[in-house]
CSV table of C-alpha atoms in Angstrom, one decimal:
chain,number,residue,atom,x,y,z
A,1,MET,CA,-0.2,115.6,160.5
A,2,ARG,CA,-2.4,112.5,161.4
A,3,GLY,CA,-2.1,111.3,157.8
A,4,ARG,CA,1.7,111.3,158.1
A,5,LEU,CA,1.7,109.5,161.4
A,6,LEU,CA,-0.6,106.8,159.9
A,7,LEU,CA,1.7,106.7,156.9
A,8,ALA,CA,4.8,106.2,159.2
A,9,ALA,CA,2.7,103.5,161.3
A,10,ARG,CA,1.8,101.6,158.1
A,11,LEU,CA,5.3,101.6,156.7
A,12,LEU,CA,6.8,100.6,160.2
A,13,THR,CA,4.3,97.7,160.5
A,14,GLY,CA,4.9,96.6,156.9
A,15,ALA,CA,8.7,96.8,157.3
A,16,VAL,CA,8.6,94.6,160.5
A,17,PHE,CA,6.3,91.9,159.1
A,18,LEU,CA,8.4,91.8,155.7
A,19,TYR,CA,11.5,91.5,157.7
A,20,ALA,CA,10.2,88.8,159.9
A,21,ALA,CA,9.0,86.6,156.9
A,22,ALA,CA,12.4,87.3,155.1
A,23,THR,CA,14.4,86.1,158.0
A,24,LYS,CA,12.2,82.9,158.4
A,25,LEU,CA,11.9,81.9,154.8
A,26,PRO,CA,15.5,80.6,154.3
A,27,ASP,CA,15.0,78.1,157.3
A,28,LEU,CA,11.4,77.1,157.6
A,29,ALA,CA,12.3,73.7,159.1
A,30,SER,CA,13.8,75.5,162.1
A,31,PHE,CA,10.9,77.8,162.4
A,32,ALA,CA,8.5,74.8,162.5
A,33,VAL,CA,10.6,73.5,165.4
A,34,ASP,CA,10.2,77.0,167.0
A,35,VAL,CA,6.4,76.7,166.5
A,36,ALA,CA,6.3,73.3,167.9
A,37,ASN,CA,8.1,74.4,171.1
A,38,TYR,CA,5.1,76.6,171.9
A,39,ARG,CA,3.1,73.4,172.3
A,40,LEU,CA,-0.1,74.8,171.1
A,41,LEU,CA,-0.6,72.7,168.0
A,42,PRO,CA,-0.7,68.9,167.3
A,43,ALA,CA,2.7,67.8,165.7
A,44,ALA,CA,1.1,67.1,162.4
A,45,ALA,CA,-0.3,70.5,162.1
A,46,VAL,CA,3.1,72.3,162.9
A,47,PRO,CA,4.9,72.2,159.6
A,48,PRO,CA,1.9,73.6,157.4
A,49,ALA,CA,1.0,76.0,160.1
A,50,ALA,CA,4.7,77.4,160.2
A,51,ALA,CA,4.8,77.7,156.4
A,52,ALA,CA,1.3,79.2,156.2
A,53,LEU,CA,2.2,81.7,159.1
A,54,VAL,CA,5.3,83.1,157.2
A,55,GLY,CA,3.2,83.5,154.0
A,56,VAL,CA,0.6,85.6,155.9
A,57,GLU,CA,3.4,87.7,157.4
A,58,LEU,CA,4.9,88.2,154.0
A,59,LEU,CA,1.7,89.2,152.2
A,60,ALA,CA,0.5,91.5,155.1
A,61,GLY,CA,4.0,93.1,155.0
A,62,LEU,CA,3.8,93.6,151.2
A,63,ALA,CA,0.3,95.0,151.3
A,64,LEU,CA,1.2,97.4,154.2
A,65,LEU,CA,4.2,98.7,152.3
A,66,LEU,CA,2.6,99.0,149.0
A,67,GLY,CA,-0.8,100.5,150.1
A,68,PRO,CA,-3.7,98.5,148.4
A,69,TRP,CA,-5.8,96.8,151.1
A,70,SER,CA,-3.6,98.3,153.8
A,71,ARG,CA,-6.4,98.6,156.4
A,72,ALA,CA,-7.1,94.9,155.9
A,73,ALA,CA,-3.6,94.0,156.0
A,74,ALA,CA,-3.2,96.0,159.3
A,75,LEU,CA,-6.2,94.0,160.7
A,76,VAL,CA,-4.3,90.8,159.7
A,77,ALA,CA,-1.1,92.1,161.3
A,78,SER,CA,-3.0,93.0,164.4
A,79,GLY,CA,-4.5,89.4,164.5
A,80,LEU,CA,-1.0,88.0,164.2
A,81,LEU,CA,0.4,90.3,166.8
A,82,LEU,CA,-2.3,89.2,169.3
A,83,LEU,CA,-1.7,85.6,168.5
A,84,PHE,CA,2.0,85.9,169.1
A,85,ILE,CA,1.4,87.9,172.4
A,86,ALA,CA,-1.0,85.1,173.5
A,87,GLY,CA,1.4,82.4,172.5
A,88,LEU,CA,4.4,84.0,174.2
A,89,ALA,CA,2.4,84.7,177.3
A,90,GLN,CA,1.1,81.1,177.6
A,91,ALA,CA,4.5,79.7,177.1
A,92,LEU,CA,6.1,81.9,179.6
A,93,LEU,CA,3.3,81.3,182.2
A,94,ARG,CA,3.8,77.6,181.8
A,95,GLY,CA,7.5,77.9,182.3
A,96,ILE,CA,8.4,76.9,178.7
A,97,ASP,CA,11.9,77.9,177.9
A,98,LEU,CA,12.0,78.6,174.2
A,99,ARG,CA,13.2,80.7,171.3
A,100,CYS,CA,10.6,83.3,170.2
A,101,GLY,CA,11.0,82.4,166.6
A,102,CYS,CA,10.3,86.1,165.8
A,103,PHE,CA,13.1,87.0,163.4
A,104,GLY,CA,14.7,83.7,162.4
A,105,ASP,CA,17.5,84.0,165.1
A,106,ALA,CA,18.0,82.3,168.5
A,107,GLU,CA,16.3,85.3,170.4
A,108,PRO,CA,14.8,83.8,173.7
A,109,ALA,CA,11.1,84.4,174.4
A,110,THR,CA,10.8,86.8,177.4
A,111,TRP,CA,8.3,89.2,178.7
A,112,LEU,CA,10.2,91.9,176.9
A,113,THR,CA,9.2,90.1,173.7
A,114,VAL,CA,5.6,90.2,174.7
A,115,LEU,CA,6.0,94.0,175.4
A,116,ARG,CA,7.6,94.5,172.0
A,117,ASP,CA,4.7,92.8,170.2
A,118,GLY,CA,2.5,95.1,172.2
A,119,ALA,CA,4.2,98.0,171.0
A,120,PHE,CA,4.0,96.9,167.5
A,121,LEU,CA,0.2,96.3,167.9
A,122,VAL,CA,-0.3,100.2,168.4
A,123,PRO,CA,0.6,101.3,164.9
A,124,ALA,CA,-1.0,98.2,163.3
A,125,LEU,CA,-4.3,99.0,165.1
A,126,ALA,CA,-4.1,102.6,164.3
A,127,VAL,CA,-3.8,101.8,160.5
A,128,ALA,CA,-6.6,99.2,160.7
A,129,ARG,CA,-8.9,101.9,162.4
A,130,PHE,CA,-8.1,105.1,160.7
A,131,GLY,CA,-6.6,104.1,157.3
A,132,ARG,CA,-3.5,104.0,155.4
A,133,GLY,CA,-2.4,107.7,155.8
A,134,GLY,CA,-0.4,109.9,153.3
A,135,TRP,CA,1.9,113.0,152.7
A,136,ARG,CA,-0.9,115.5,151.9
A,137,ARG,CA,-1.7,118.2,154.3
A,138,GLU,CA,-5.2,117.9,155.8
B,1,MET,CA,-17.8,93.8,157.1
B,2,ARG,CA,-16.0,94.5,153.8
B,3,LEU,CA,-12.8,95.1,155.7
B,4,LEU,CA,-13.1,91.8,157.6
B,5,LEU,CA,-13.8,90.0,154.3
B,6,GLN,CA,-10.7,91.6,152.7
B,7,ALA,CA,-8.7,90.6,156.0
B,8,LEU,CA,-9.8,86.9,155.7
B,9,LEU,CA,-9.0,86.8,151.9
B,10,LEU,CA,-5.6,88.3,152.6
B,11,ALA,CA,-4.9,85.8,155.4
B,12,ALA,CA,-6.0,83.0,153.3
B,13,ALA,CA,-3.9,84.0,150.2
B,14,GLY,CA,-1.0,84.6,152.5
B,15,ALA,CA,-1.4,81.1,154.0
B,16,ALA,CA,-1.6,79.6,150.4
B,17,ALA,CA,1.5,81.7,149.3
B,18,GLY,CA,3.5,80.4,152.4
B,19,LEU,CA,2.7,76.7,151.5
B,20,ALA,CA,3.6,77.4,147.8
B,21,LEU,CA,6.9,79.1,148.9
B,22,ASN,CA,8.0,76.3,151.3
B,23,PRO,CA,9.4,74.0,148.7
B,24,LEU,CA,11.5,76.9,147.4
B,25,SER,CA,13.1,77.5,151.0
B,26,PRO,CA,16.7,76.1,151.3
B,27,ARG,CA,15.3,74.3,154.4
B,28,PRO,CA,11.7,73.8,153.8
B,29,ALA,CA,9.3,72.5,156.6
B,30,ARG,CA,8.5,68.9,155.8
B,31,LEU,CA,4.7,69.2,155.5
B,32,SER,CA,4.1,65.5,156.0
B,33,ALA,CA,6.4,64.9,158.9
B,34,PRO,CA,5.0,65.8,162.4
B,35,VAL,CA,7.2,68.3,164.4
B,36,ARG,CA,7.1,67.7,168.2
B,37,SER,CA,8.4,70.1,170.7
B,38,ALA,CA,11.9,69.7,172.2
B,39,ALA,CA,10.4,68.5,175.5
B,40,GLU,CA,8.1,65.9,173.8
B,41,ALA,CA,10.9,64.8,171.3
B,42,ALA,CA,13.4,64.0,174.3
B,43,GLY,CA,10.9,61.6,175.7
B,44,SER,CA,11.9,62.0,179.3
B,45,CYS,CA,13.4,64.6,181.7
B,46,GLN,CA,17.0,64.9,181.5
B,47,LEU,CA,18.9,66.2,184.6
B,48,PRO,CA,22.1,68.3,183.7
B,49,GLY,CA,25.2,66.1,184.0
B,50,ALA,CA,23.0,63.1,184.4
B,51,GLY,CA,24.5,61.3,181.4
B,52,PRO,CA,24.9,61.5,177.6
B,53,VAL,CA,21.7,62.7,175.8
B,54,ALA,CA,23.0,62.0,172.2
B,55,PRO,CA,23.9,58.5,171.2
B,56,ARG,CA,27.5,57.9,170.9
B,57,ILE,CA,29.4,56.6,167.8
B,58,THR,CA,32.8,55.1,167.8
B,59,VAL,CA,35.9,56.2,166.0
B,60,GLY,CA,35.9,52.7,164.2
B,61,GLU,CA,32.2,53.3,163.0
B,62,ALA,CA,32.7,57.0,162.1
B,63,ALA,CA,36.0,57.1,160.2
B,64,PRO,CA,34.6,54.8,157.3
B,65,MET,CA,31.6,57.2,157.1
B,66,CYS,CA,34.1,60.2,156.9
B,67,LEU,CA,36.0,58.4,154.1
B,68,ALA,CA,32.9,57.7,152.2
B,69,CYS,CA,31.4,61.1,153.0
B,70,SER,CA,28.2,59.5,154.2
B,71,ALA,CA,28.1,61.5,157.3
B,72,GLY,CA,28.3,65.2,158.2
B,73,PHE,CA,30.8,66.1,160.9
B,74,VAL,CA,30.7,69.1,163.3
B,75,ASP,CA,33.6,70.4,165.2
B,76,ALA,CA,32.4,72.0,168.5
B,77,ARG,CA,35.8,73.2,169.6
B,78,SER,CA,37.2,76.8,169.1
B,79,ALA,CA,37.9,78.3,165.8
B,80,ALA,CA,41.6,78.1,166.5
B,81,GLU,CA,41.5,74.5,167.4
B,82,PHE,CA,39.6,73.8,164.2
B,83,ALA,CA,42.1,75.5,162.1
B,84,ALA,CA,44.9,73.6,163.6
B,85,GLY,CA,43.4,70.3,162.6
B,86,HIS,CA,39.9,68.6,162.2
B,87,VAL,CA,38.1,65.9,160.6
B,88,PRO,CA,38.2,66.3,156.7
B,89,GLY,CA,35.1,68.2,155.6
B,90,ALA,CA,34.0,69.1,159.1
B,91,VAL,CA,31.8,72.1,159.9
B,92,HIS,CA,32.8,74.4,162.7
B,93,LEU,CA,30.0,75.1,165.2
B,94,ALA,CA,30.9,76.1,168.7
B,95,PRO,CA,28.2,76.2,171.4
B,96,GLY,CA,26.4,79.4,171.3
B,97,GLU,CA,26.9,80.2,167.6
B,98,SER,CA,24.0,80.4,165.1
B,99,PRO,CA,23.7,77.0,163.5
B,100,THR,CA,21.8,78.2,160.3
B,101,ALA,CA,24.8,78.1,158.1
B,102,ALA,CA,26.0,74.8,159.3
B,103,LEU,CA,22.5,73.3,158.9
B,104,LEU,CA,22.5,74.1,155.2
B,105,ARG,CA,25.6,72.0,154.9
B,106,LEU,CA,24.5,69.3,157.2
B,107,GLU,CA,20.9,68.5,156.1
B,108,LYS,CA,22.0,66.5,153.0
B,109,PHE,CA,23.5,63.8,155.4
B,110,ARG,CA,21.5,61.2,157.1
B,111,THR,CA,23.8,61.0,160.0
B,112,VAL,CA,25.6,63.9,161.7
B,113,VAL,CA,28.6,63.3,164.1
B,114,VAL,CA,29.6,66.0,166.6
B,115,TYR,CA,32.8,66.1,168.5
B,116,ASP,CA,34.9,68.5,170.6
B,117,GLY,CA,38.4,68.4,172.2
B,118,ASP,CA,37.3,66.8,175.4
B,119,PRO,CA,36.8,63.0,175.8
B,120,PHE,CA,33.7,63.8,177.9
B,121,ALA,CA,32.3,65.7,175.0
B,122,ALA,CA,30.2,68.2,176.9
B,123,GLN,CA,30.4,70.8,174.2
B,124,ALA,CA,29.6,68.3,171.5
B,125,GLU,CA,26.6,67.4,173.6
B,126,ALA,CA,25.4,70.9,173.7
B,127,VAL,CA,25.9,71.4,170.0
B,128,ALA,CA,24.2,68.1,169.3
B,129,GLY,CA,21.3,69.3,171.3
B,130,VAL,CA,20.9,72.5,169.3
B,131,LEU,CA,21.1,70.5,166.0
B,132,ARG,CA,18.4,68.1,167.1
B,133,ALA,CA,16.3,71.0,168.3
B,134,ARG,CA,16.6,72.6,164.8
B,135,GLY,CA,15.3,69.4,163.1
B,136,LEU,CA,18.1,67.0,162.4
B,137,THR,CA,17.1,63.5,163.5
B,138,ASP,CA,20.2,61.3,163.6
B,139,VAL,CA,22.8,63.3,165.5
B,140,ARG,CA,25.6,61.4,167.4
B,141,VAL,CA,28.5,62.3,169.6
B,142,LEU,CA,31.9,60.9,168.7
B,143,ALA,CA,32.9,58.8,171.6
B,144,GLY,CA,36.2,60.0,172.9
B,145,SER,CA,36.0,63.1,170.6
B,146,TRP,CA,38.9,64.5,168.8
B,147,PRO,CA,41.5,63.0,171.1
B,148,ALA,CA,40.1,59.5,170.3
B,149,TRP,CA,40.1,60.3,166.6
B,150,THR,CA,43.7,61.4,166.5
B,151,ALA,CA,44.8,58.6,168.7
B,152,ALA,CA,43.3,56.2,166.3
B,153,GLY,CA,45.3,57.7,163.4
B,154,ALA,CA,41.9,58.7,161.6
B,155,PRO,CA,42.3,61.2,158.7
B,156,GLY,CA,42.4,64.9,159.3
B,157,GLU,CA,42.9,68.2,157.5
B,158,SER,CA,43.7,71.7,158.6
B,159,GLY,CA,42.7,75.2,157.9
B,160,PRO,CA,39.8,77.6,158.7
B,161,CYS,CA,36.1,76.6,158.2
B,162,PRO,CA,35.3,76.6,154.5
B,163,GLY,CA,32.0,78.2,155.4
B,164,CYS,CA,34.0,81.3,156.2
B,165,GLY,CA,35.1,81.4,152.7
B,166,VAL,CA,38.6,80.1,153.0
B,167,ALA,CA,39.2,76.5,151.7
B,168,SER,CA,40.8,74.0,154.0
B,169,SER,CA,44.1,72.3,153.0
B,170,ARG,CA,43.9,68.6,153.2
B,171,LEU,CA,46.9,67.1,155.1
B,172,PRO,CA,48.9,64.5,153.2
B,173,GLU,CA,48.9,62.1,155.9
B,174,ALA,CA,46.8,61.2,158.8
B,175,MET,CA,46.9,63.4,161.8
B,176,PRO,CA,49.5,62.6,164.4
């Protein structure tokens, strides 16, 4: 049972990260503006950071879906989710009105977005801690 | 420890992959051009209704750019108004709509001109703000908007937005 839950957690987290990267890749220029609006990075660092972030999402998503290094990928995904939660929270606490930039659309950043990222963190941490899971009965 | 090393390696490889994939994106991030937040790029606080945010361009200046196809035009009115008549080659983008498809068509232009159906151009201001926030640098609002364009006898065409898959039909003469 635990193996199947971990498998579901791994596939869910992988799909979310892969989808997030796929929605940003067609318009990285706009995603760079979204990143800049968090007001955490110097302007010169924003474009490379935005491109790199999407690449990390993409690779973590692929690794989680395909299986190899899935615990490491889950650890990376957990780190990213913690980063997103911290970035969103600081922006909301500072009263910055911005798009979250989560899935390449115009979704505004709200405390619900923070909660959603918190919910995604649970399966990611579970895979990082307990492994990739599988179909076999234990 | 091994897990942590694998995670660091994965993150580094992902970052490198992201930078390598950037040029392949239809709208890549310009790595050498700093990107400031909307608040910093605006330069100063702007009260709602306190005046125009986007610089204006007159019909006299914009019409030659339209004929030479040297500027992108954005129509911020309703889809029905757009279909009834618009600046040739204009992209339809009403406030609140996703600008992603329009951006793909506009990024090749150095200058983008936005207009709506009202001489005060409130809708055009809103759309211009969105386009600037999405990375376009030279976005101007047409002074007097569509009423001024038609009053000056500047060219027009009718039909739905070509981005919707239906080609516009160019009018044989200037709009009335």
